[in-house]
JSON list of C-alpha atoms and ligand atoms in Angstrom, two decimals:
[
{"chain": "A", "resi": 1, "resn": "MET", "atom": "CA", "xyz": [28.99, -10.67, -0.90]},
{"chain": "A", "resi": 2, "resn": "ARG", "atom": "CA", "xyz": [26.03, -9.02, 0.88]},
{"chain": "A", "resi": 3, "resn": "LEU", "atom": "CA", "xyz": [23.31, -11.37, 2.03]},
{"chain": "A", "resi": 4, "resn": "ASN", "atom": "CA", "xyz": [20.09, -9.58, 1.04]},
{"chain": "A", "resi": 5, "resn": "ILE", "atom": "CA", "xyz": [16.79, -11.44, 1.00]},
{"chain": "A", "resi": 6, "resn": "GLY", "atom": "CA", "xyz": [13.60, -9.98, -0.46]},
{"chain": "A", "resi": 7, "resn": "ILE", "atom": "CA", "xyz": [10.14, -11.10, 0.64]},
{"chain": "A", "resi": 8, "resn": "ASP", "atom": "CA", "xyz": [7.15, -9.57, -1.17]},
{"chain": "A", "resi": 9, "resn": "GLY", "atom": "CA", "xyz": [3.50, -10.42, -0.86]},
{"chain": "A", "resi": 10, "resn": "PRO", "atom": "CA", "xyz": [-0.03, -9.16, -0.28]},
{"chain": "A", "resi": 11, "resn": "VAL", "atom": "CA", "xyz": [-1.64, -7.87, 2.91]},
{"chain": "A", "resi": 12, "resn": "GLY", "atom": "CA", "xyz": [-1.61, -10.27, 5.83]},
{"chain": "A", "resi": 13, "resn": "ALA", "atom": "CA", "xyz": [0.55, -12.96, 4.21]},
{"chain": "A", "resi": 14, "resn": "GLY", "atom": "CA", "xyz": [2.65, -12.96, 7.39]},
{"chain": "A", "resi": 15, "resn": "LYS", "atom": "CA", "xyz": [5.66, -11.38, 5.66]},
{"chain": "A", "resi": 16, "resn": "SER", "atom": "CA", "xyz": [6.77, -9.34, 8.61]},
{"chain": "A", "resi": 17, "resn": "SER", "atom": "CA", "xyz": [6.70, -12.02, 11.31]},
{"chain": "A", "resi": 18, "resn": "VAL", "atom": "CA", "xyz": [8.12, -14.63, 8.91]},
{"chain": "A", "resi": 19, "resn": "ALA", "atom": "CA", "xyz": [10.87, -12.23, 7.81]},
{"chain": "A", "resi": 20, "resn": "ASP", "atom": "CA", "xyz": [11.66, -11.56, 11.47]},
{"chain": "A", "resi": 21, "resn": "ALA", "atom": "CA", "xyz": [12.10, -15.27, 12.18]},
{"chain": "A", "resi": 22, "resn": "VAL", "atom": "CA", "xyz": [14.12, -15.88, 9.00]},
{"chain": "A", "resi": 23, "resn": "ALA", "atom": "CA", "xyz": [16.43, -12.98, 9.86]},
{"chain": "A", "resi": 24, "resn": "GLU", "atom": "CA", "xyz": [16.88, -14.22, 13.40]},
{"chain": "A", "resi": 25, "resn": "ARG", "atom": "CA", "xyz": [17.77, -17.73, 12.23]},
{"chain": "A", "resi": 26, "resn": "LEU", "atom": "CA", "xyz": [20.33, -16.27, 9.82]},
{"chain": "A", "resi": 27, "resn": "GLY", "atom": "CA", "xyz": [21.67, -13.85, 12.43]},
{"chain": "A", "resi": 28, "resn": "ILE", "atom": "CA", "xyz": [20.94, -10.79, 10.30]},
{"chain": "A", "resi": 29, "resn": "LEU", "atom": "CA", "xyz": [18.57, -7.79, 10.53]},
{"chain": "A", "resi": 30, "resn": "HIS", "atom": "CA", "xyz": [15.04, -7.49, 9.21]},
{"chain": "A", "resi": 31, "resn": "LEU", "atom": "CA", "xyz": [13.79, -4.30, 7.59]},
{"chain": "A", "resi": 32, "resn": "ASP", "atom": "CA", "xyz": [9.99, -3.99, 7.53]},
{"chain": "A", "resi": 33, "resn": "THR", "atom": "CA", "xyz": [9.65, -1.49, 4.67]},
{"chain": "A", "resi": 34, "resn": "GLY", "atom": "CA", "xyz": [5.87, -1.18, 5.12]},
{"chain": "A", "resi": 35, "resn": "ALA", "atom": "CA", "xyz": [6.52, 0.53, 8.47]},
{"chain": "A", "resi": 36, "resn": "MET", "atom": "CA", "xyz": [8.11, 3.46, 6.60]},
{"chain": "A", "resi": 37, "resn": "TYR", "atom": "CA", "xyz": [5.01, 4.03, 4.44]},
{"chain": "A", "resi": 38, "resn": "ARG", "atom": "CA", "xyz": [2.91, 3.61, 7.60]},
{"chain": "A", "resi": 39, "resn": "ALA", "atom": "CA", "xyz": [4.95, 6.31, 9.38]},
{"chain": "A", "resi": 40, "resn": "LEU", "atom": "CA", "xyz": [4.25, 8.70, 6.50]},
{"chain": "A", "resi": 41, "resn": "GLY", "atom": "CA", "xyz": [0.53, 7.75, 6.45]},
{"chain": "A", "resi": 42, "resn": "LEU", "atom": "CA", "xyz": [0.27, 8.24, 10.22]},
{"chain": "A", "resi": 43, "resn": "THR", "atom": "CA", "xyz": [1.87, 11.68, 10.05]},
{"chain": "A", "resi": 44, "resn": "ALA", "atom": "CA", "xyz": [-0.47, 12.78, 7.26]},
{"chain": "A", "resi": 45, "resn": "LEU", "atom": "CA", "xyz": [-3.48, 11.69, 9.35]},
{"chain": "A", "resi": 46, "resn": "ARG", "atom": "CA", "xyz": [-2.17, 13.41, 12.46]},
{"chain": "A", "resi": 47, "resn": "ARG", "atom": "CA", "xyz": [-1.53, 16.67, 10.61]},
{"chain": "A", "resi": 48, "resn": "GLY", "atom": "CA", "xyz": [-4.86, 16.56, 8.80]},
{"chain": "A", "resi": 49, "resn": "ILE", "atom": "CA", "xyz": [-3.24, 16.30, 5.36]},
{"chain": "A", "resi": 50, "resn": "ASP", "atom": "CA", "xyz": [-5.47, 14.65, 2.76]},
{"chain": "A", "resi": 51, "resn": "VAL", "atom": "CA", "xyz": [-3.74, 11.41, 1.69]},
{"chain": "A", "resi": 52, "resn": "GLN", "atom": "CA", "xyz": [-5.34, 11.78, -1.76]},
{"chain": "A", "resi": 53, "resn": "ASP", "atom": "CA", "xyz": [-3.45, 15.04, -2.27]},
{"chain": "A", "resi": 54, "resn": "GLU", "atom": "CA", "xyz": [-0.30, 13.83, -4.03]},
{"chain": "A", "resi": 55, "resn": "GLU", "atom": "CA", "xyz": [1.48, 17.18, -4.03]},
{"chain": "A", "resi": 56, "resn": "LYS", "atom": "CA", "xyz": [1.06, 17.69, -0.29]},
{"chain": "A", "resi": 57, "resn": "ILE", "atom": "CA", "xyz": [2.02, 14.11, 0.53]},
{"chain": "A", "resi": 58, "resn": "VAL", "atom": "CA", "xyz": [5.17, 14.31, -1.60]},
{"chain": "A", "resi": 59, "resn": "ARG", "atom": "CA", "xyz": [6.12, 17.55, 0.13]},
{"chain": "A", "resi": 60, "resn": "LEU", "atom": "CA", "xyz": [5.51, 15.98, 3.54]},
{"chain": "A", "resi": 61, "resn": "CYS", "atom": "CA", "xyz": [7.60, 12.94, 2.57]},
{"chain": "A", "resi": 62, "resn": "ARG", "atom": "CA", "xyz": [10.52, 15.16, 1.51]},
{"chain": "A", "resi": 63, "resn": "GLU", "atom": "CA", "xyz": [10.55, 17.24, 4.68]},
{"chain": "A", "resi": 64, "resn": "LEU", "atom": "CA", "xyz": [9.87, 14.39, 7.11]},
{"chain": "A", "resi": 65, "resn": "LYS", "atom": "CA", "xyz": [12.64, 12.43, 8.76]},
{"chain": "A", "resi": 66, "resn": "VAL", "atom": "CA", "xyz": [11.55, 8.79, 8.92]},
{"chain": "A", "resi": 67, "resn": "THR", "atom": "CA", "xyz": [14.18, 6.51, 10.41]},
{"chain": "A", "resi": 68, "resn": "VAL", "atom": "CA", "xyz": [14.33, 2.94, 11.66]},
{"chain": "A", "resi": 69, "resn": "GLY", "atom": "CA", "xyz": [16.40, 1.41, 14.41]},
{"chain": "A", "resi": 70, "resn": "HIS", "atom": "CA", "xyz": [16.86, -2.15, 15.55]},
{"chain": "A", "resi": 71, "resn": "GLN", "atom": "CA", "xyz": [16.43, -2.94, 19.24]},
{"chain": "A", "resi": 72, "resn": "ALA", "atom": "CA", "xyz": [16.26, -6.18, 21.23]},
{"chain": "A", "resi": 73, "resn": "ASP", "atom": "CA", "xyz": [12.50, -6.49, 20.53]},
{"chain": "A", "resi": 74, "resn": "GLY", "atom": "CA", "xyz": [12.85, -5.78, 16.82]},
{"chain": "A", "resi": 75, "resn": "GLN", "atom": "CA", "xyz": [12.48, -2.81, 14.51]},
{"chain": "A", "resi": 76, "resn": "HIS", "atom": "CA", "xyz": [11.39, 0.57, 15.82]},
{"chain": "A", "resi": 77, "resn": "THR", "atom": "CA", "xyz": [10.20, 3.29, 13.47]},
{"chain": "A", "resi": 78, "resn": "PHE", "atom": "CA", "xyz": [10.71, 6.98, 14.21]},
{"chain": "A", "resi": 79, "resn": "VAL", "atom": "CA", "xyz": [9.23, 10.19, 12.82]},
{"chain": "A", "resi": 80, "resn": "GLU", "atom": "CA", "xyz": [11.34, 13.23, 13.66]},
{"chain": "A", "resi": 81, "resn": "GLY", "atom": "CA", "xyz": [12.84, 11.20, 16.49]},
{"chain": "A", "resi": 82, "resn": "GLU", "atom": "CA", "xyz": [9.48, 10.13, 17.99]},
{"chain": "A", "resi": 83, "resn": "ASP", "atom": "CA", "xyz": [9.04, 6.36, 18.30]},
{"chain": "A", "resi": 84, "resn": "VAL", "atom": "CA", "xyz": [5.77, 5.64, 16.44]},
{"chain": "A", "resi": 85, "resn": "THR", "atom": "CA", "xyz": [6.13, 1.84, 16.42]},
{"chain": "A", "resi": 86, "resn": "GLY", "atom": "CA", "xyz": [3.03, 1.32, 18.57]},
{"chain": "A", "resi": 87, "resn": "LEU", "atom": "CA", "xyz": [0.86, 3.70, 16.54]},
{"chain": "A", "resi": 88, "resn": "ILE", "atom": "CA", "xyz": [1.20, 2.43, 12.97]},
{"chain": "A", "resi": 89, "resn": "ARG", "atom": "CA", "xyz": [-0.78, -0.83, 13.05]},
{"chain": "A", "resi": 90, "resn": "THR", "atom": "CA", "xyz": [-4.35, 0.50, 13.06]},
{"chain": "A", "resi": 91, "resn": "PRO", "atom": "CA", "xyz": [-6.70, -0.10, 10.08]},
{"chain": "A", "resi": 92, "resn": "GLU", "atom": "CA", "xyz": [-6.77, 3.68, 9.37]},
{"chain": "A", "resi": 93, "resn": "VAL", "atom": "CA", "xyz": [-2.99, 3.88, 9.16]},
{"chain": "A", "resi": 94, "resn": "SER", "atom": "CA", "xyz": [-2.88, 0.71, 6.99]},
{"chain": "A", "resi": 95, "resn": "MET", "atom": "CA", "xyz": [-5.17, 2.29, 4.41]},
{"chain": "A", "resi": 96, "resn": "ALA", "atom": "CA", "xyz": [-3.37, 5.65, 4.57]},
{"chain": "A", "resi": 97, "resn": "ALA", "atom": "CA", "xyz": [-0.02, 3.87, 4.05]},
{"chain": "A", "resi": 98, "resn": "SER", "atom": "CA", "xyz": [-1.39, 2.06, 1.01]},
{"chain": "A", "resi": 99, "resn": "THR", "atom": "CA", "xyz": [-2.66, 5.36, -0.45]},
{"chain": "A", "resi": 100, "resn": "VAL", "atom": "CA", "xyz": [0.54, 7.38, 0.08]},
{"chain": "A", "resi": 101, "resn": "SER", "atom": "CA", "xyz": [2.59, 4.50, -1.35]},
{"chain": "A", "resi": 102, "resn": "ARG", "atom": "CA", "xyz": [0.93, 5.04, -4.76]},
{"chain": "A", "resi": 103, "resn": "TYR", "atom": "CA", "xyz": [2.92, 8.21, -5.43]},
{"chain": "A", "resi": 104, "resn": "ALA", "atom": "CA", "xyz": [6.07, 7.87, -7.55]},
{"chain": "A", "resi": 105, "resn": "GLU", "atom": "CA", "xyz": [8.06, 10.52, -5.68]},
{"chain": "A", "resi": 106, "resn": "VAL", "atom": "CA", "xyz": [7.23, 8.95, -2.33]},
{"chain": "A", "resi": 107, "resn": "ARG", "atom": "CA", "xyz": [8.38, 5.57, -3.58]},
{"chain": "A", "resi": 108, "resn": "LYS", "atom": "CA", "xyz": [11.60, 7.01, -4.98]},
{"chain": "A", "resi": 109, "resn": "GLU", "atom": "CA", "xyz": [12.46, 8.49, -1.59]},
{"chain": "A", "resi": 110, "resn": "MET", "atom": "CA", "xyz": [11.62, 5.31, 0.36]},
{"chain": "A", "resi": 111, "resn": "VAL", "atom": "CA", "xyz": [13.44, 3.02, -2.08]},
{"chain": "A", "resi": 112, "resn": "ARG", "atom": "CA", "xyz": [16.57, 5.19, -1.86]},
{"chain": "A", "resi": 113, "resn": "ILE", "atom": "CA", "xyz": [16.66, 4.85, 1.94]},
{"chain": "A", "resi": 114, "resn": "GLN", "atom": "CA", "xyz": [15.98, 1.12, 1.82]},
{"chain": "A", "resi": 115, "resn": "GLN", "atom": "CA", "xyz": [18.71, 0.50, -0.76]},
{"chain": "A", "resi": 116, "resn": "ARG", "atom": "CA", "xyz": [21.20, 2.43, 1.34]},
{"chain": "A", "resi": 117, "resn": "LEU", "atom": "CA", "xyz": [20.37, 0.37, 4.45]},
{"chain": "A", "resi": 118, "resn": "ALA", "atom": "CA", "xyz": [20.56, -2.92, 2.55]},
{"chain": "A", "resi": 119, "resn": "ALA", "atom": "CA", "xyz": [23.92, -2.00, 1.04]},
{"chain": "A", "resi": 120, "resn": "GLU", "atom": "CA", "xyz": [25.35, -1.38, 4.53]},
{"chain": "A", "resi": 121, "resn": "THR", "atom": "CA", "xyz": [24.19, -4.57, 6.27]},
{"chain": "A", "resi": 122, "resn": "ASP", "atom": "CA", "xyz": [23.09, -8.14, 5.57]},
{"chain": "A", "resi": 123, "resn": "MET", "atom": "CA", "xyz": [19.30, -8.10, 5.90]},
{"chain": "A", "resi": 124, "resn": "VAL", "atom": "CA", "xyz": [15.90, -9.52, 5.05]},
{"chain": "A", "resi": 125, "resn": "LEU", "atom": "CA", "xyz": [13.58, -6.88, 3.58]},
{"chain": "A", "resi": 126, "resn": "ASP", "atom": "CA", "xyz": [9.84, -7.39, 3.33]},
{"chain": "A", "resi": 127, "resn": "GLY", "atom": "CA", "xyz": [7.39, -5.29, 1.33]},
{"chain": "A", "resi": 128, "resn": "ARG", "atom": "CA", "xyz": [5.74, -5.09, -2.09]},
{"chain": "A", "resi": 129, "resn": "ASP", "atom": "CA", "xyz": [8.49, -3.98, -4.48]},
{"chain": "A", "resi": 130, "resn": "ILE", "atom": "CA", "xyz": [11.58, -5.48, -2.88]},
{"chain": "A", "resi": 131, "resn": "CYS", "atom": "CA", "xyz": [12.36, -8.16, -5.46]},
{"chain": "A", "resi": 132, "resn": "MET", "atom": "CA", "xyz": [11.63, -6.03, -8.53]},
{"chain": "A", "resi": 133, "resn": "THR", "atom": "CA", "xyz": [12.89, -2.60, -7.47]},
{"chain": "A", "resi": 134, "resn": "VAL", "atom": "CA", "xyz": [14.69, -2.33, -4.13]},
{"chain": "A", "resi": 135, "resn": "LEU", "atom": "CA", "xyz": [16.89, -5.42, -4.44]},
{"chain": "A", "resi": 136, "resn": "PRO", "atom": "CA", "xyz": [17.00, -6.53, -8.07]},
{"chain": "A", "resi": 137, "resn": "ASP", "atom": "CA", "xyz": [20.18, -8.52, -7.24]},
{"chain": "A", "resi": 138, "resn": "ALA", "atom": "CA", "xyz": [18.96, -10.08, -3.97]},
{"chain": "A", "resi": 139, "resn": "THR", "atom": "CA", "xyz": [20.53, -13.38, -2.92]},
{"chain": "A", "resi": 140, "resn": "ALA", "atom": "CA", "xyz": [17.05, -14.92, -2.65]},
{"chain": "A", "resi": 141, "resn": "LYS", "atom": "CA", "xyz": [13.65, -13.61, -3.71]},
{"chain": "A", "resi": 142, "resn": "ILE", "atom": "CA", "xyz": [10.42, -14.90, -2.20]},
{"chain": "A", "resi": 143, "resn": "TYR", "atom": "CA", "xyz": [6.78, -14.17, -3.01]},
{"chain": "A", "resi": 144, "resn": "LEU", "atom": "CA", "xyz": [4.84, -15.10, 0.09]},
{"chain": "A", "resi": 145, "resn": "THR", "atom": "CA", "xyz": [1.09, -15.41, -0.17]},
{"chain": "A", "resi": 146, "resn": "ALA", "atom": "CA", "xyz": [-1.98, -17.29, 1.10]},
{"chain": "A", "resi": 147, "resn": "SER", "atom": "CA", "xyz": [-5.67, -17.24, 0.17]},
{"chain": "A", "resi": 148, "resn": "ALA", "atom": "CA", "xyz": [-7.49, -13.98, 1.00]},
{"chain": "A", "resi": 149, "resn": "GLU", "atom": "CA", "xyz": [-9.75, -15.84, 3.46]},
{"chain": "A", "resi": 150, "resn": "GLU", "atom": "CA", "xyz": [-6.80, -17.38, 5.30]},
{"chain": "A", "resi": 151, "resn": "ARG", "atom": "CA", "xyz": [-4.97, -14.04, 5.44]},
{"chain": "A", "resi": 152, "resn": "ALA", "atom": "CA", "xyz": [-8.10, -12.32, 6.76]},
{"chain": "A", "resi": 153, "resn": "ARG", "atom": "CA", "xyz": [-8.61, -15.07, 9.33]},
{"chain": "A", "resi": 154, "resn": "ARG", "atom": "CA", "xyz": [-5.05, -14.61, 10.66]},
{"chain": "A", "resi": 155, "resn": "ARG", "atom": "CA", "xyz": [-5.32, -10.83, 10.67]},
{"chain": "A", "resi": 156, "resn": "TYR", "atom": "CA", "xyz": [-8.70, -11.01, 12.44]},
{"chain": "A", "resi": 157, "resn": "LEU", "atom": "CA", "xyz": [-7.31, -13.25, 15.21]},
{"chain": "A", "resi": 158, "resn": "GLU", "atom": "CA", "xyz": [-4.28, -11.00, 15.59]},
{"chain": "A", "resi": 159, "resn": "MET", "atom": "CA", "xyz": [-6.45, -7.89, 15.91]},
{"chain": "A", "resi": 160, "resn": "LYS", "atom": "CA", "xyz": [-8.86, -9.59, 18.30]},
{"chain": "A", "resi": 161, "resn": "GLU", "atom": "CA", "xyz": [-5.93, -10.39, 20.56]},
{"chain": "A", "resi": 162, "resn": "LYS", "atom": "CA", "xyz": [-4.98, -6.71, 20.54]},
{"chain": "A", "resi": 163, "resn": "GLY", "atom": "CA", "xyz": [-8.55, -5.76, 21.46]},
{"chain": "A", "resi": 164, "resn": "GLN", "atom": "CA", "xyz": [-9.34, -4.15, 18.09]},
{"chain": "A", "resi": 165, "resn": "PRO", "atom": "CA", "xyz": [-13.03, -4.80, 17.43]},
{"chain": "A", "resi": 166, "resn": "ASP", "atom": "CA", "xyz": [-13.42, -5.25, 13.62]},
{"chain": "A", "resi": 167, "resn": "SER", "atom": "CA", "xyz": [-15.46, -8.27, 12.47]},
{"chain": "A", "resi": 168, "resn": "TYR", "atom": "CA", "xyz": [-13.95, -10.96, 10.23]},
{"chain": "A", "resi": 169, "resn": "GLU", "atom": "CA", "xyz": [-16.06, -9.66, 7.31]},
{"chain": "A", "resi": 170, "resn": "GLN", "atom": "CA", "xyz": [-14.74, -6.13, 7.83]},
{"chain": "A", "resi": 171, "resn": "VAL", "atom": "CA", "xyz": [-11.14, -7.38, 7.98]},
{"chain": "A", "resi": 172, "resn": "LEU", "atom": "CA", "xyz": [-11.64, -9.38, 4.76]},
{"chain": "A", "resi": 173, "resn": "GLU", "atom": "CA", "xyz": [-13.17, -6.37, 3.01]},
{"chain": "A", "resi": 174, "resn": "ASP", "atom": "CA", "xyz": [-10.35, -4.01, 4.10]},
{"chain": "A", "resi": 175, "resn": "LEU", "atom": "CA", "xyz": [-7.74, -6.56, 3.06]},
{"chain": "A", "resi": 176, "resn": "LYS", "atom": "CA", "xyz": [-9.23, -6.96, -0.42]},
{"chain": "A", "resi": 177, "resn": "LYS", "atom": "CA", "xyz": [-9.49, -3.18, -0.83]},
{"chain": "A", "resi": 178, "resn": "ARG", "atom": "CA", "xyz": [-5.86, -2.64, 0.13]},
{"chain": "A", "resi": 179, "resn": "ASP", "atom": "CA", "xyz": [-4.67, -5.56, -2.05]},
{"chain": "A", "resi": 180, "resn": "ASP", "atom": "CA", "xyz": [-6.57, -4.05, -4.96]},
{"chain": "A", "resi": 181, "resn": "GLN", "atom": "CA", "xyz": [-4.94, -0.65, -4.41]},
{"chain": "A", "resi": 182, "resn": "ASP", "atom": "CA", "xyz": [-1.43, -2.16, -3.97]},
{"chain": "A", "resi": 183, "resn": "MET", "atom": "CA", "xyz": [-1.74, -4.43, -7.03]},
{"chain": "A", "resi": 184, "resn": "ASN", "atom": "CA", "xyz": [-3.31, -1.94, -9.41]},
{"chain": "A", "resi": 185, "resn": "ARG", "atom": "CA", "xyz": [-1.39, 1.26, -8.74]},
{"chain": "A", "resi": 186, "resn": "PRO", "atom": "CA", "xyz": [0.52, 2.62, -11.74]},
{"chain": "A", "resi": 187, "resn": "VAL", "atom": "CA", "xyz": [3.93, 2.77, -10.02]},
{"chain": "A", "resi": 188, "resn": "GLU", "atom": "CA", "xyz": [5.64, -0.44, -8.90]},
{"chain": "A", "resi": 189, "resn": "PRO", "atom": "CA", "xyz": [2.47, -2.41, -8.21]},
{"chain": "A", "resi": 190, "resn": "LEU", "atom": "CA", "xyz": [2.74, -5.58, -6.16]},
{"chain": "A", "resi": 191, "resn": "ARG", "atom": "CA", "xyz": [3.55, -8.50, -8.42]},
{"chain": "A", "resi": 192, "resn": "GLN", "atom": "CA", "xyz": [5.59, -11.66, -8.18]},
{"chain": "A", "resi": 193, "resn": "ALA", "atom": "CA", "xyz": [9.04, -11.02, -9.69]},
{"chain": "A", "resi": 194, "resn": "PRO", "atom": "CA", "xyz": [9.80, -13.50, -12.49]},
{"chain": "A", "resi": 195, "resn": "ASP", "atom": "CA", "xyz": [12.78, -14.84, -10.53]},
{"chain": "A", "resi": 196, "resn": "ALA", "atom": "CA", "xyz": [11.03, -14.98, -7.14]},
{"chain": "A", "resi": 197, "resn": "VAL", "atom": "CA", "xyz": [10.06, -18.33, -5.62]},
{"chain": "A", "resi": 198, "resn": "LEU", "atom": "CA", "xyz": [6.39, -18.63, -4.70]},
{"chain": "A", "resi": 199, "resn": "VAL", "atom": "CA", "xyz": [5.64, -19.75, -1.15]},
{"chain": "A", "resi": 200, "resn": "ASP", "atom": "CA", "xyz": [1.92, -20.33, -0.53]},
{"chain": "A", "resi": 201, "resn": "SER", "atom": "CA", "xyz": [1.43, -20.54, 3.21]},
{"chain": "A", "resi": 202, "resn": "THR", "atom": "CA", "xyz": [-2.30, -21.38, 3.11]},
{"chain": "A", "resi": 203, "resn": "GLY", "atom": "CA", "xyz": [-1.67, -24.93, 4.27]},
{"chain": "A", "resi": 204, "resn": "LEU", "atom": "CA", "xyz": [1.52, -24.22, 6.22]},
{"chain": "A", "resi": 205, "resn": "ASP", "atom": "CA", "xyz": [1.95, -23.21, 9.83]},
{"chain": "A", "resi": 206, "resn": "PHE", "atom": "CA", "xyz": [4.34, -20.46, 10.86]},
{"chain": "A", "resi": 207, "resn": "ASN", "atom": "CA", "xyz": [7.37, -22.71, 11.42]},
{"chain": "A", "resi": 208, "resn": "GLY", "atom": "CA", "xyz": [6.69, -24.58, 8.18]},
{"chain": "A", "resi": 209, "resn": "THR", "atom": "CA", "xyz": [6.72, -21.29, 6.29]},
{"chain": "A", "resi": 210, "resn": "VAL", "atom": "CA", "xyz": [9.97, -20.16, 7.92]},
{"chain": "A", "resi": 211, "resn": "GLU", "atom": "CA", "xyz": [11.62, -23.50, 7.14]},
{"chain": "A", "resi": 212, "resn": "ALA", "atom": "CA", "xyz": [10.45, -23.39, 3.51]},
{"chain": "A", "resi": 213, "resn": "ILE", "atom": "CA", "xyz": [12.02, -19.94, 3.08]},
{"chain": "A", "resi": 214, "resn": "LEU", "atom": "CA", "xyz": [15.27, -20.92, 4.82]},
{"chain": "A", "resi": 215, "resn": "LYS", "atom": "CA", "xyz": [15.54, -23.87, 2.45]},
{"chain": "A", "resi": 216, "resn": "ILE", "atom": "CA", "xyz": [15.15, -21.59, -0.58]},
{"chain": "A", "resi": 217, "resn": "VAL", "atom": "CA", "xyz": [17.76, -19.19, 0.83]},
{"chain": "A", "resi": 218, "resn": "GLU", "atom": "CA", "xyz": [20.18, -22.09, 1.40]},
{"chain": "A", "resi": 219, "resn": "GLU", "atom": "CA", "xyz": [19.69, -23.35, -2.16]},
{"chain": "A", "resi": 220, "resn": "LYS", "atom": "CA", "xyz": [20.25, -19.89, -3.62]},
{"chain": "A", "resi": 221, "resn": "ARG", "atom": "CA", "xyz": [23.35, -19.31, -1.52]},
{"chain": "A", "resi": 222, "resn": "ASN", "atom": "CA", "xyz": [24.85, -22.60, -2.58]},
{"chain": "A", "resi": 223, "resn": "GLY", "atom": "CA", "xyz": [23.80, -22.54, -6.13]},
{"chain": "B", "resi": 1, "resn": "LIG", "atom": "O1", "xyz": [3.46, -4.36, 4.57]},
{"chain": "B", "resi": 1, "resn": "LIG", "atom": "P1", "xyz": [2.48, -3.37, 5.18]},
{"chain": "B", "resi": 1, "resn": "LIG", "atom": "O2", "xyz": [1.06, -3.87, 5.22]},
{"chain": "B", "resi": 1, "resn": "LIG", "atom": "O3", "xyz": [2.93, -2.86, 6.51]},
{"chain": "B", "resi": 1, "resn": "LIG", "atom": "O4", "xyz": [2.52, -2.11, 4.18]},
{"chain": "B", "resi": 1, "resn": "LIG", "atom": "C1", "xyz": [1.66, -0.98, 4.31]},
{"chain": "B", "resi": 1, "resn": "LIG", "atom": "C2", "xyz": [1.40, -0.38, 2.93]},
{"chain": "B", "resi": 1, "resn": "LIG", "atom": "O5", "xyz": [2.61, 0.19, 2.43]},
{"chain": "B", "resi": 1, "resn": "LIG", "atom": "C3", "xyz": [0.96, -1.38, 1.87]},
{"chain": "B", "resi": 1, "resn": "LIG", "atom": "O6", "xyz": [-0.46, -1.43, 1.79]},
{"chain": "B", "resi": 1, "resn": "LIG", "atom": "C4", "xyz": [1.59, -0.90, 0.59]},
{"chain": "B", "resi": 1, "resn": "LIG", "atom": "C5", "xyz": [2.76, -0.08, 1.03]},
{"chain": "B", "resi": 1, "resn": "LIG", "atom": "N1", "xyz": [4.07, -0.70, 0.80]},
{"chain": "B", "resi": 1, "resn": "LIG", "atom": "C6", "xyz": [4.64, -0.53, -0.45]},
{"chain": "B", "resi": 1, "resn": "LIG", "atom": "O7", "xyz": [4.01, 0.04, -1.34]},
{"chain": "B", "resi": 1, "resn": "LIG", "atom": "N2", "xyz": [5.90, -1.00, -0.69]},
{"chain": "B", "resi": 1, "resn": "LIG", "atom": "C7", "xyz": [6.58, -1.64, 0.27]},
{"chain": "B", "resi": 1, "resn": "LIG", "atom": "N3", "xyz": [7.81, -2.07, 0.01]},
{"chain": "B", "resi": 1, "resn": "LIG", "atom": "C8", "xyz": [5.99, -1.86, 1.53]},
{"chain": "B", "resi": 1, "resn": "LIG", "atom": "C9", "xyz": [4.72, -1.39, 1.76]}
]
């Protein structure tokens, strides 16, 4: 049977780096589904398309070829063949991704691609709707979170390292705004699936979080 693991959670919970480590330990791939919404958000910004304009964004999503590939240094995301991996982590793209992800037709398209990839290969998927929508029959389902202040602190340190100048207060405000949009949208809002196991990483370090998830996966696989 396919080994598919779903990890959902709010902004800055560390889903992507934790999912990467979990996948590596299990010898399987990691699909960062947020990168696909980011690629769409980036393209809208670049082409001057208003992200609030649902009709235009849905049209863009349908005509755009967003693909992912796995290389030695992890996932790369492509738009029409251009590698946009290094361009999709800015605060502007984060907010644009959150906005375009509100639209039902956009979600339908993204979910279809993600389900196809997960059916082909054993993988860990991280996102917002993985456990409820993309992988309702996942081997293990995790809801990874931490307090907003802790998530903002981690995100702030990460951005400082990259030379991005936002203050901690700004990072916290952006994070709360995006959480609010992701949790209160009408279509597939972020929520903990009833059968997902909650992992609160507020008091855990990175390795502790990875180990906690591996333990859950092991229990689910054996049980
Ligand atoms: O995980 P992330 O921060 O890279 O995701 C960017 C945005 O994309 C996020 O604010 C909401 C949206 N998203 C989503 O709606 N569903 C997913 N499975 C992944 C991301």
